[in-house]
GROMACS .gro file of C-alpha atoms in nm:
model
  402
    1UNK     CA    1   0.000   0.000   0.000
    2UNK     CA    2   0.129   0.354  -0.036
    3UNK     CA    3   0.004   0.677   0.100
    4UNK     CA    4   0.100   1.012   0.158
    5UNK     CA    5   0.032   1.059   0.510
    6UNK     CA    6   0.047   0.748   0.737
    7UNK     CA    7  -0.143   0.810   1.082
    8UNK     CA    8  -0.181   0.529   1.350
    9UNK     CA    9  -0.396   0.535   1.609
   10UNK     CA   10  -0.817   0.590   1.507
   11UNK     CA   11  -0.882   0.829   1.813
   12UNK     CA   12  -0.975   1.188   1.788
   13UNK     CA   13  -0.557   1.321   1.698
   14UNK     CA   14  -0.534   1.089   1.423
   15UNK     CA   15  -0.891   1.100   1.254
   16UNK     CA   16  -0.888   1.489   1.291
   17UNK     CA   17  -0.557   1.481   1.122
   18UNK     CA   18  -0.715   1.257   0.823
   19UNK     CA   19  -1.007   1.509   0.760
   20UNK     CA   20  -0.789   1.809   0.721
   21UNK     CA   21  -0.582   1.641   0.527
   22UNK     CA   22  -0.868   1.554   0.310
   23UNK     CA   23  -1.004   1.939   0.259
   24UNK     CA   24  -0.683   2.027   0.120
   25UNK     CA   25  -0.629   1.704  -0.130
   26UNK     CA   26  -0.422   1.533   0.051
   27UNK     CA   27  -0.436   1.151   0.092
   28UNK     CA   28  -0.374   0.901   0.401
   29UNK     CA   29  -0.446   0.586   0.554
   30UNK     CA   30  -0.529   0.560   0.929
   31UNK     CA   31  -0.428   0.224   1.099
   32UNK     CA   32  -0.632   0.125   1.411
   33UNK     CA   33  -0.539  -0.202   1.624
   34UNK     CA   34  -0.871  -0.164   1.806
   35UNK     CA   35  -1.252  -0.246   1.620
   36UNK     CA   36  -1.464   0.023   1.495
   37UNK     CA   37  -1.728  -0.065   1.783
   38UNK     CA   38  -1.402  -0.042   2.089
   39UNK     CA   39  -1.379   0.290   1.959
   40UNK     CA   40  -1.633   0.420   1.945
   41UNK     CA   41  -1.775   0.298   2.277
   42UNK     CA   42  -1.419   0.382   2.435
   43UNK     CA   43  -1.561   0.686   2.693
   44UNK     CA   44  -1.297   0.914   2.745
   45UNK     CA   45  -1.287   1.290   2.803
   46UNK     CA   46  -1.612   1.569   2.767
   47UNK     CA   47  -1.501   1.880   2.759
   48UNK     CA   48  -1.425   2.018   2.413
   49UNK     CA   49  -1.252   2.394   2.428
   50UNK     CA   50  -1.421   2.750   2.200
   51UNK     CA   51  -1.180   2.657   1.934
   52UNK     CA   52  -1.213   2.272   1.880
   53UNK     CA   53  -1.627   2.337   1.852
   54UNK     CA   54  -1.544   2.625   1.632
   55UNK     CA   55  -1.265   2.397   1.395
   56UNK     CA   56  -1.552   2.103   1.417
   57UNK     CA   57  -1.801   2.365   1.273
   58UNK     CA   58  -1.603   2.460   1.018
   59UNK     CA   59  -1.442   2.145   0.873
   60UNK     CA   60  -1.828   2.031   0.874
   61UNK     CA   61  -1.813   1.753   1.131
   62UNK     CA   62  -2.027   1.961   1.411
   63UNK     CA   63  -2.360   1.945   1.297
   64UNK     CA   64  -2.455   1.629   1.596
   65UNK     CA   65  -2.240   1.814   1.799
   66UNK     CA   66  -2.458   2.155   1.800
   67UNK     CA   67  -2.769   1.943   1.831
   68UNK     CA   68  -2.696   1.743   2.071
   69UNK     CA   69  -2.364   1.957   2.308
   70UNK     CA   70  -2.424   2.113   2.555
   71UNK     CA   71  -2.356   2.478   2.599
   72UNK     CA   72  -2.163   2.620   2.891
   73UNK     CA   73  -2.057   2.947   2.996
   74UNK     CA   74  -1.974   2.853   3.359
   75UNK     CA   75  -1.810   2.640   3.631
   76UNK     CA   76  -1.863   2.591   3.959
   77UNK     CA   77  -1.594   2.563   4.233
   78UNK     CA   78  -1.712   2.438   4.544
   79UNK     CA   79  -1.525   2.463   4.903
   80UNK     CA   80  -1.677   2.283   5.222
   81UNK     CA   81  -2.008   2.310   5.094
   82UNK     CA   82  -2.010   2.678   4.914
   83UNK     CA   83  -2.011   2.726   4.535
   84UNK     CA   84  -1.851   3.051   4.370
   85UNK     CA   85  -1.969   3.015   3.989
   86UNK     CA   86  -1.660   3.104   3.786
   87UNK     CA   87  -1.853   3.277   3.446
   88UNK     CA   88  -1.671   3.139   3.162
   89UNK     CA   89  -1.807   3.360   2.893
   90UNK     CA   90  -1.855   3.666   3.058
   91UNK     CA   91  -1.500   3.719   3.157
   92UNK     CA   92  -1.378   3.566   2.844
   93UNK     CA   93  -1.641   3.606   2.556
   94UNK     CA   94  -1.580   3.226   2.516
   95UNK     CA   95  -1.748   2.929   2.616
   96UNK     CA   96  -1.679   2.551   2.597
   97UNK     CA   97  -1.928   2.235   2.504
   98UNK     CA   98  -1.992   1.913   2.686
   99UNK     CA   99  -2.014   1.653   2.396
  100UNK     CA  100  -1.835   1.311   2.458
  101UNK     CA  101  -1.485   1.262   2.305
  102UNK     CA  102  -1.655   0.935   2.175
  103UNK     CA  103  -1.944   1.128   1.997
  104UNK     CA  104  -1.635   1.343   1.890
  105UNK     CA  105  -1.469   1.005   1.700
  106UNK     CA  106  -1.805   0.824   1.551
  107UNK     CA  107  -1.853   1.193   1.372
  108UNK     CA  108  -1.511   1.148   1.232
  109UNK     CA  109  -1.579   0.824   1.152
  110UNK     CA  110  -1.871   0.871   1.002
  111UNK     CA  111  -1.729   1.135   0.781
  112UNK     CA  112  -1.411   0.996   0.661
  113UNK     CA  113  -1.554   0.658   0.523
  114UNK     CA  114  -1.834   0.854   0.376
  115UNK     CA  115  -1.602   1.064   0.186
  116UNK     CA  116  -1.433   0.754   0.086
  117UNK     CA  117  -1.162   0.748   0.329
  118UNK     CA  118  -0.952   0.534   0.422
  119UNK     CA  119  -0.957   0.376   0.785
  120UNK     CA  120  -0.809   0.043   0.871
  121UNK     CA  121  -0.952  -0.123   1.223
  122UNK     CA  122  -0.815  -0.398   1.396
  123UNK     CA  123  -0.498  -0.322   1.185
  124UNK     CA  124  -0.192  -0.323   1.440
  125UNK     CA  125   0.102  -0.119   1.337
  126UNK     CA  126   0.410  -0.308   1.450
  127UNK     CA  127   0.691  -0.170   1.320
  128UNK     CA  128   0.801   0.237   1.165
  129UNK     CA  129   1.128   0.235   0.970
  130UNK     CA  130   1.224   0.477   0.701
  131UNK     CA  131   1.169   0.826   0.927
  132UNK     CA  132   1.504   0.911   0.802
  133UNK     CA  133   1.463   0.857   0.442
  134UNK     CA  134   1.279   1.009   0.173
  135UNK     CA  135   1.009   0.713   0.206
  136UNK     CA  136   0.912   0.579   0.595
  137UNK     CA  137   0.713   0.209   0.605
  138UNK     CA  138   0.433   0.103   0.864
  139UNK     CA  139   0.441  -0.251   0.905
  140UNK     CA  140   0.108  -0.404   1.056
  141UNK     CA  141  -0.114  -0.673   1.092
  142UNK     CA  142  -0.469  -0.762   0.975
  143UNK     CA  143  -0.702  -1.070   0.991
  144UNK     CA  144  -0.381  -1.233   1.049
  145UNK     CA  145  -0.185  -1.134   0.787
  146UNK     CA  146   0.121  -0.892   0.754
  147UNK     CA  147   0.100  -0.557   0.567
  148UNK     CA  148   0.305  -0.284   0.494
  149UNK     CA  149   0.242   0.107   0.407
  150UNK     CA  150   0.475   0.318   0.270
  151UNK     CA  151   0.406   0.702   0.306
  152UNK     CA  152   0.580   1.037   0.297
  153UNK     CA  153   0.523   1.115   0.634
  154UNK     CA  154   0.368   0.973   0.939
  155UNK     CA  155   0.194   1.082   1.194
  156UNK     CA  156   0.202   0.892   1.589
  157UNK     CA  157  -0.155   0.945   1.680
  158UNK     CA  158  -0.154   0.591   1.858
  159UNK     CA  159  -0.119   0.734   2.239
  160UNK     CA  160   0.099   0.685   2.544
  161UNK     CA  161   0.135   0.307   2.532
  162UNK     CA  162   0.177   0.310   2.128
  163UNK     CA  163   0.430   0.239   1.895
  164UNK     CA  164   0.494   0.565   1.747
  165UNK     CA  165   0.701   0.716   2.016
  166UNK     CA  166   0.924   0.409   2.075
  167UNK     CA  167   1.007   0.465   1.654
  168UNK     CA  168   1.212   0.755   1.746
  169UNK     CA  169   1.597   0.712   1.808
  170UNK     CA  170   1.678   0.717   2.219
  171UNK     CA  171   1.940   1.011   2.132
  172UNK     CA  172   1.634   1.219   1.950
  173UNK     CA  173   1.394   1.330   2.197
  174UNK     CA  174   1.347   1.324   2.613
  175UNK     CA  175   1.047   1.249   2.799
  176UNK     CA  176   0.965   1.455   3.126
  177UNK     CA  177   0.728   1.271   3.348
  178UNK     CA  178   0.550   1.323   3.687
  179UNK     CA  179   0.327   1.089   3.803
  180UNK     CA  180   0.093   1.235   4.098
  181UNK     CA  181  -0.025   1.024   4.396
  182UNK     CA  182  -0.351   0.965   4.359
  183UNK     CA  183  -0.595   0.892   4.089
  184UNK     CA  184  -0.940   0.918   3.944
  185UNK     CA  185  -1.264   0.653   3.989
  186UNK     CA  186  -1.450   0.790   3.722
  187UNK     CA  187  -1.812   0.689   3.697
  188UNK     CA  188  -2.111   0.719   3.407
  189UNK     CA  189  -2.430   0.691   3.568
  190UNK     CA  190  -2.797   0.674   3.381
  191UNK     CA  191  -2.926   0.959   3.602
  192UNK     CA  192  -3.004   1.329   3.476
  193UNK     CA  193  -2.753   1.564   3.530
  194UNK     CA  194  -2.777   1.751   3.911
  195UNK     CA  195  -2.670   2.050   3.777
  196UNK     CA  196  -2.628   2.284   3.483
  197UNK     CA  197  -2.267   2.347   3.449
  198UNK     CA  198  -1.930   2.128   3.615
  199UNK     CA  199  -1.917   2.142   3.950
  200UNK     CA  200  -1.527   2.145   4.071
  201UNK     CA  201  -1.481   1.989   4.481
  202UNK     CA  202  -1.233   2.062   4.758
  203UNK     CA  203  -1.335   1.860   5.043
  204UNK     CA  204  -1.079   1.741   5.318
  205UNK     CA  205  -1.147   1.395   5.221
  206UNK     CA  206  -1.040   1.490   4.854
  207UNK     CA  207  -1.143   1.601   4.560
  208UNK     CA  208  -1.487   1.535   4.305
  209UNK     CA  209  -1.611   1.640   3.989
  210UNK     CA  210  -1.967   1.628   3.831
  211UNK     CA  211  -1.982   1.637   3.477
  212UNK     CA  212  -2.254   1.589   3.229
  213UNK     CA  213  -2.220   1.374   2.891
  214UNK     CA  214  -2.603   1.449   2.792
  215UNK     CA  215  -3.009   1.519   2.926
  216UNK     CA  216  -3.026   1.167   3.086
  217UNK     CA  217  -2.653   1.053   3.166
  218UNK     CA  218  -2.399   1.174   3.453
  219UNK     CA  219  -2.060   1.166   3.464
  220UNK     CA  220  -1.852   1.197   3.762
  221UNK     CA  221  -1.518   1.132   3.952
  222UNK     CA  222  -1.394   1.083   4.333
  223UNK     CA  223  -1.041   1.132   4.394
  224UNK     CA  224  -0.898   0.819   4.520
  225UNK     CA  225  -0.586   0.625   4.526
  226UNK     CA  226  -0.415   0.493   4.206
  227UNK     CA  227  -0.353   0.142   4.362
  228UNK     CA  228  -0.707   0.073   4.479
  229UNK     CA  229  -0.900  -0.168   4.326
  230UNK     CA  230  -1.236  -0.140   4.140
  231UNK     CA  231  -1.399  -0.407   4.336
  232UNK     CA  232  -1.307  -0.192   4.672
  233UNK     CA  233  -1.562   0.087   4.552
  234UNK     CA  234  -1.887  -0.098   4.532
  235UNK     CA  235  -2.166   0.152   4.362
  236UNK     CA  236  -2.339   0.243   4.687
  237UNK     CA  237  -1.999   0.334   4.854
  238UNK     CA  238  -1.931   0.554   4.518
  239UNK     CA  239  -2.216   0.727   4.584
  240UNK     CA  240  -2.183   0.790   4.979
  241UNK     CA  241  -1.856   0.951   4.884
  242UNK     CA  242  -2.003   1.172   4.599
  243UNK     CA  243  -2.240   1.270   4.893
  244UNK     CA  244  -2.034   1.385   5.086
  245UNK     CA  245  -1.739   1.530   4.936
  246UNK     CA  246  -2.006   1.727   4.688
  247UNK     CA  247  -2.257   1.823   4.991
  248UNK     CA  248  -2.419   2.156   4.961
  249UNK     CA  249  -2.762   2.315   5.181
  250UNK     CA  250  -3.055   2.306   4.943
  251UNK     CA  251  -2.849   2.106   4.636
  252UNK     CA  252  -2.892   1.734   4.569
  253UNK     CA  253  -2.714   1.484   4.398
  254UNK     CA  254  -2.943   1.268   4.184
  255UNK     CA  255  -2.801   0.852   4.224
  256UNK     CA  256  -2.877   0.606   3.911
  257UNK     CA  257  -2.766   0.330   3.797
  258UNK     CA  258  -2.410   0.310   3.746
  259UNK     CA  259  -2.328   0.175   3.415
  260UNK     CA  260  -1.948   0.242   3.380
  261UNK     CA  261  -1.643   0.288   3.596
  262UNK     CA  262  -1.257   0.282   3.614
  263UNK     CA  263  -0.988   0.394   3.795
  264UNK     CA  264  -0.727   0.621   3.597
  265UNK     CA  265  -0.343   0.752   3.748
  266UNK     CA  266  -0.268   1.089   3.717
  267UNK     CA  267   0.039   1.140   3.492
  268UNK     CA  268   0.179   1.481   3.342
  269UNK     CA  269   0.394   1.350   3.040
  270UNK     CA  270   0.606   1.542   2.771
  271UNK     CA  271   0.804   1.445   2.460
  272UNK     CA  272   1.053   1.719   2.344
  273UNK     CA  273   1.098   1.723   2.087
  274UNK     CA  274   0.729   1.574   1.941
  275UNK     CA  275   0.861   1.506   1.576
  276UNK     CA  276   1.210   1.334   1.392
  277UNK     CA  277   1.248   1.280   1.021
  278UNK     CA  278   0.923   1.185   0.875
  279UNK     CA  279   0.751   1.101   1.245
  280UNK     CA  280   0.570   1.356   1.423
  281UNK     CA  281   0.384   1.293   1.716
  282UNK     CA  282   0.060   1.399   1.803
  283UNK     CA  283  -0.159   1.394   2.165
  284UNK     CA  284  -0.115   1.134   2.454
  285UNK     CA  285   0.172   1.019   2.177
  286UNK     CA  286   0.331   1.370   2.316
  287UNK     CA  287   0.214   1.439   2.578
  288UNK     CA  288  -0.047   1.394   2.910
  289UNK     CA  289  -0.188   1.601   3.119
  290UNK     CA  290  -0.383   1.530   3.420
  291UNK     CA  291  -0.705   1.554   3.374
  292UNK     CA  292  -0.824   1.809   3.578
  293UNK     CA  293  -0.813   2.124   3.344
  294UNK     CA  294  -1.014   1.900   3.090
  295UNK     CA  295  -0.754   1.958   2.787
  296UNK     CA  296  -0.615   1.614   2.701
  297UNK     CA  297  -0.866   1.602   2.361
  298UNK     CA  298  -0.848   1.970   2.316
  299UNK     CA  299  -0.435   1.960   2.299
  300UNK     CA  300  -0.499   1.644   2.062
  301UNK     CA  301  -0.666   1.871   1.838
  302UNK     CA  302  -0.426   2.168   1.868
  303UNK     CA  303  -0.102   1.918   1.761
  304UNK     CA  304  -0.298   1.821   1.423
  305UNK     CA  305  -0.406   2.154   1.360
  306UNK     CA  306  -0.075   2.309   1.336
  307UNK     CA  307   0.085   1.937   1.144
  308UNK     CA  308  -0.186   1.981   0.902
  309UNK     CA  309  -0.109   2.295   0.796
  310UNK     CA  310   0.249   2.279   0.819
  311UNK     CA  311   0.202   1.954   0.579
  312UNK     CA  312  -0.062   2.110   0.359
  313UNK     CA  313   0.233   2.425   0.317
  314UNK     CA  314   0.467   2.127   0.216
  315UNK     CA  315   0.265   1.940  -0.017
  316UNK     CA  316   0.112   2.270  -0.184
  317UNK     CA  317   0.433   2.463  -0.216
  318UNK     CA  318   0.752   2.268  -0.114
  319UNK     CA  319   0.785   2.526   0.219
  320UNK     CA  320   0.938   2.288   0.511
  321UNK     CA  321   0.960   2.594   0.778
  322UNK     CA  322   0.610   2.512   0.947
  323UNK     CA  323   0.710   2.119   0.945
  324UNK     CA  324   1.040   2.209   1.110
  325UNK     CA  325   0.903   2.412   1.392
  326UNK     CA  326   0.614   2.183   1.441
  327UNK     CA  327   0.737   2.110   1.766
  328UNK     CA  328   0.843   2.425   1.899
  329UNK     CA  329   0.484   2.561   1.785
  330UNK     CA  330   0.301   2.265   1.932
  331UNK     CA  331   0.528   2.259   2.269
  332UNK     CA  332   0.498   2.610   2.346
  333UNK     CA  333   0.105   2.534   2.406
  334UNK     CA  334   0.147   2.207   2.541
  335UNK     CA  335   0.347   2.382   2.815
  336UNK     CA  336   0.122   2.649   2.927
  337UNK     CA  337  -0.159   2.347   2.942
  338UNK     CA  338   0.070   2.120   3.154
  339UNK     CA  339   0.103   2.455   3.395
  340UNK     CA  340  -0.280   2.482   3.382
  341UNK     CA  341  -0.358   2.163   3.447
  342UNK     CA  342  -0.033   2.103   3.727
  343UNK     CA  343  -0.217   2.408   3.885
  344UNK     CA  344  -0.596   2.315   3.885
  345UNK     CA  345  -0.458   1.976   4.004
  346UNK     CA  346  -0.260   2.132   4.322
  347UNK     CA  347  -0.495   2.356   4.414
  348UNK     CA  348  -0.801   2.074   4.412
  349UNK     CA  349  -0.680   1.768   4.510
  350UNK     CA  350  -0.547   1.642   4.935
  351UNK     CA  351  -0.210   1.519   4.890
  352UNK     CA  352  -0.123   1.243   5.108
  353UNK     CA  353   0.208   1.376   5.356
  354UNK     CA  354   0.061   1.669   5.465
  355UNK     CA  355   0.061   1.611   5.840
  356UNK     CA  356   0.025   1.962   6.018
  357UNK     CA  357  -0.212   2.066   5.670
  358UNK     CA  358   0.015   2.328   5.528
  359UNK     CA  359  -0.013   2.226   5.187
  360UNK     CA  360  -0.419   2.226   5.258
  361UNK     CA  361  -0.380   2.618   5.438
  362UNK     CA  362  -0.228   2.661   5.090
  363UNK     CA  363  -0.477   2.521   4.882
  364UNK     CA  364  -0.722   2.748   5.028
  365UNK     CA  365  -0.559   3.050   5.019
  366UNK     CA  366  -0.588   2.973   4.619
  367UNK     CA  367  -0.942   2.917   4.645
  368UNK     CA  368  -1.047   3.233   4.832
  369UNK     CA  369  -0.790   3.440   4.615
  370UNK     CA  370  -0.923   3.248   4.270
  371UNK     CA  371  -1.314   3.343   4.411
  372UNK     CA  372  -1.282   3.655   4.518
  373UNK     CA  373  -1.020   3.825   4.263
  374UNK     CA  374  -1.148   3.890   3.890
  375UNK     CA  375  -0.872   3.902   3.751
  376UNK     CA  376  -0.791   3.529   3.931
  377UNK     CA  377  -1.109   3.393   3.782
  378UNK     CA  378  -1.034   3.592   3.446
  379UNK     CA  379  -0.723   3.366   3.453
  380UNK     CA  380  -0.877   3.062   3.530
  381UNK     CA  381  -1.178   3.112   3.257
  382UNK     CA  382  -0.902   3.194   3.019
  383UNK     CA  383  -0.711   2.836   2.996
  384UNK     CA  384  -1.045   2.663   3.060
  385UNK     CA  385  -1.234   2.781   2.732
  386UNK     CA  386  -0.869   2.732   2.550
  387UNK     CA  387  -0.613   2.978   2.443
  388UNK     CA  388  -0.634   3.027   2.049
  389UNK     CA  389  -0.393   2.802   1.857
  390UNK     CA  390  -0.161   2.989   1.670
  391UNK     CA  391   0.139   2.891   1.404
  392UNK     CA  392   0.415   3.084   1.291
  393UNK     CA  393   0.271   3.254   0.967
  394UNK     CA  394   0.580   3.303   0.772
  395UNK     CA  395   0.933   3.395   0.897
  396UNK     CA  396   0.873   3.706   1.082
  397UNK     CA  397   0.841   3.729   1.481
  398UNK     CA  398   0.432   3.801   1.436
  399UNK     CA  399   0.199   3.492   1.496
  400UNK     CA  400  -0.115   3.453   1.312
  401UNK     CA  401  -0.424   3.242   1.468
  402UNK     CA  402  -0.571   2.985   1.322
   0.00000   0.00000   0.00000
């Protein structure tokens, strides 16, 4: 098989990546070692930033999305039993959607093999060789036979545990890594929503989240540690915690049945650089962020943004200057996101060694200065609705956004 742009890994990096490729004539083949249905059922993150609705919109992939999102120009953060609504679009004229990153992915789906796309599933890439040539090779399997693509370029969409990143030489790239200690239980529950907008928790016993995914299902997290077991939070003891971490005078939390959960770590991860030869790397290929800032899909969708254009320069008029700061483009937001998301995860979550509660004086401190300062909140609203993505336009100082 051969291809101009080779991207592994079906989630929402790589399939982006393939339809913008596509609006500007450019051909590639995305490799999946998961089925079409594991995808697409695969529940992951909610939260989708101003720009990745707007770029959605535009690439015409949003039209379930603005029928079904939901709207929100607010958070709540909520201290011992107080809320302070944060207003998201008042401080920032920007607001963010609650559509799941799985809705996000059968869209793309949808569209690329209706526009005659090409997506492989339960093809497993095994091997990338070539990044250093003028031709690299994807070696996979499929039904139990071995395949190979050879492209101009590819693209490591595949995620943290893929294959892309270990392609790279050792000597090419670094990985900074902190992993926190503690973790998420994350639950979907078939129960309406008990409030409007998120709901962010400080309680002594540790932090909680309510999300939303639609009108009739919940989603929401306990803060927990990364070694427990599943079977050690039965649902009722899920919900006694929800209770009381998220307790508030004349609020209730609405309990359904609970029809997914897991336990995830908390990881902040980096690649620097994200790209070598032909290989660039794109989201949890990259990088991670802890979840708590809600940007691991929207810094997915940043990366391919700024490859696609710096490939679509490259194919259309031979430039190479966008593809060779791809990295320094991409890593200059990843970096403000990890500080986002490092911050929103210090400032919510107990940390365990904390014996005369210093840390927690800290913590709140933040909380009263985030609530009560508008310019605080401004800052916070800021990150969470996204910060434009931006490339260099040409070789002057001056950015352009997208």
């Amino acid at each position: 098989m051969r291809t101009q742009v080779g991207i592994v890994g079906a989630g929402p990096a790589g399939l982006l990546l393939s339809h913008l490729l596509a609006l500007q004539g450019i051909e590639s083949v995305v490799l999946e070692n998961r089925s079409r249905e594991y995808v697409e059922a695969r529940i992951r993150a909610g939260v989708l930033e101003h720009d990745t609705v707007d770029v959605l919109i535009e690439t015409g992939v949003g039209d379930r999305m603005q029928r079904e999102g939901l709207v929100h120009e607010g958070l709540e953060l909520r201290v011992d039993g107080h809320g302070t609504r944060i207003p998201l679009t008042e401080l920032t004229g920007r607001r963010i959607m609650v559509y799941g990153q799985q809705e996000v992915v059968k869209d793309l789906i949808a569209h690329r093999l209706a526009d005659g796309g090409t997506v492989l599933f339960e093809a497993e890439a095994t091997s990338i060789s070539g990044i250093d040539s003028d031709e690299a090779v994807i070696r996979f399997t499929q039904d139990g036979e071995e395949h190979e693509l050879a492209c101009d370029v590819v693209a490591g969409c595949d995620g943290f545990h893929g294959i892309s990143r270990a392609a790279m030489p050792d000597h090419a790239y670094r990985e900074r890594v902190h992993d926190y200690p503690f973790g998420w239980l994350g639950i979907t529950a078939e129960v309406p929503p008990s409030t409007d907008e998120l709901i962010y928790t400080w309680h002594e016993r540790g932090f909680a989240l309510h999300s939303l995914r639609s009108p009739e299902l919940s989603r929401l997290y306990v803060q927990c540690d990364p070694g427990d077991d599943i079977e050690q939070w039965p649902d009722e003891a899920i919900w006694a915690e929800l209770q009381t971490r998220m307790a508030r005078a004349g609020w209730t939390l609405k309990q359904g049945p609970i029809v997914e959960k897991a336990i995830t770590p908390m990881r902040g991860f980096v690649t620097e650089p994200m790209q070598h030869g032909r290989l660039y790397l794109a989201g949890d290929a990259a990088h991670i962020v802890p979840p708590t800032g809600a940007k691991g899909l929207n810094l997915a969708v940043a990366d391919v943004r700024v490859l696609a254009d710096g490939l679509a320069a490259w194919y259309a008029d031979g430039r190479t200057d966008l593809l060779d700061r791809y990295s320094e483009t991409a890593l200059k937001r990843v970096w403000k996101v990890q500080h986002f998301s490092t911050w929103m995860t210090h400032m919510l979550h107990t940390f365990p060694n904390d014996p005369d509660g210093f840390f927690r004086r800290v913590q709140r401190a933040q909380l009263d200065y985030v609530t009560g300062s508008r310019a605080a909140a401004t800052s916070l609203a800021e990150f969470y609705v996204g910060l434009p993505t931006i490339i260099r336009s040409d070789e002057e100082p001056s950015l352009r956004e997208l």
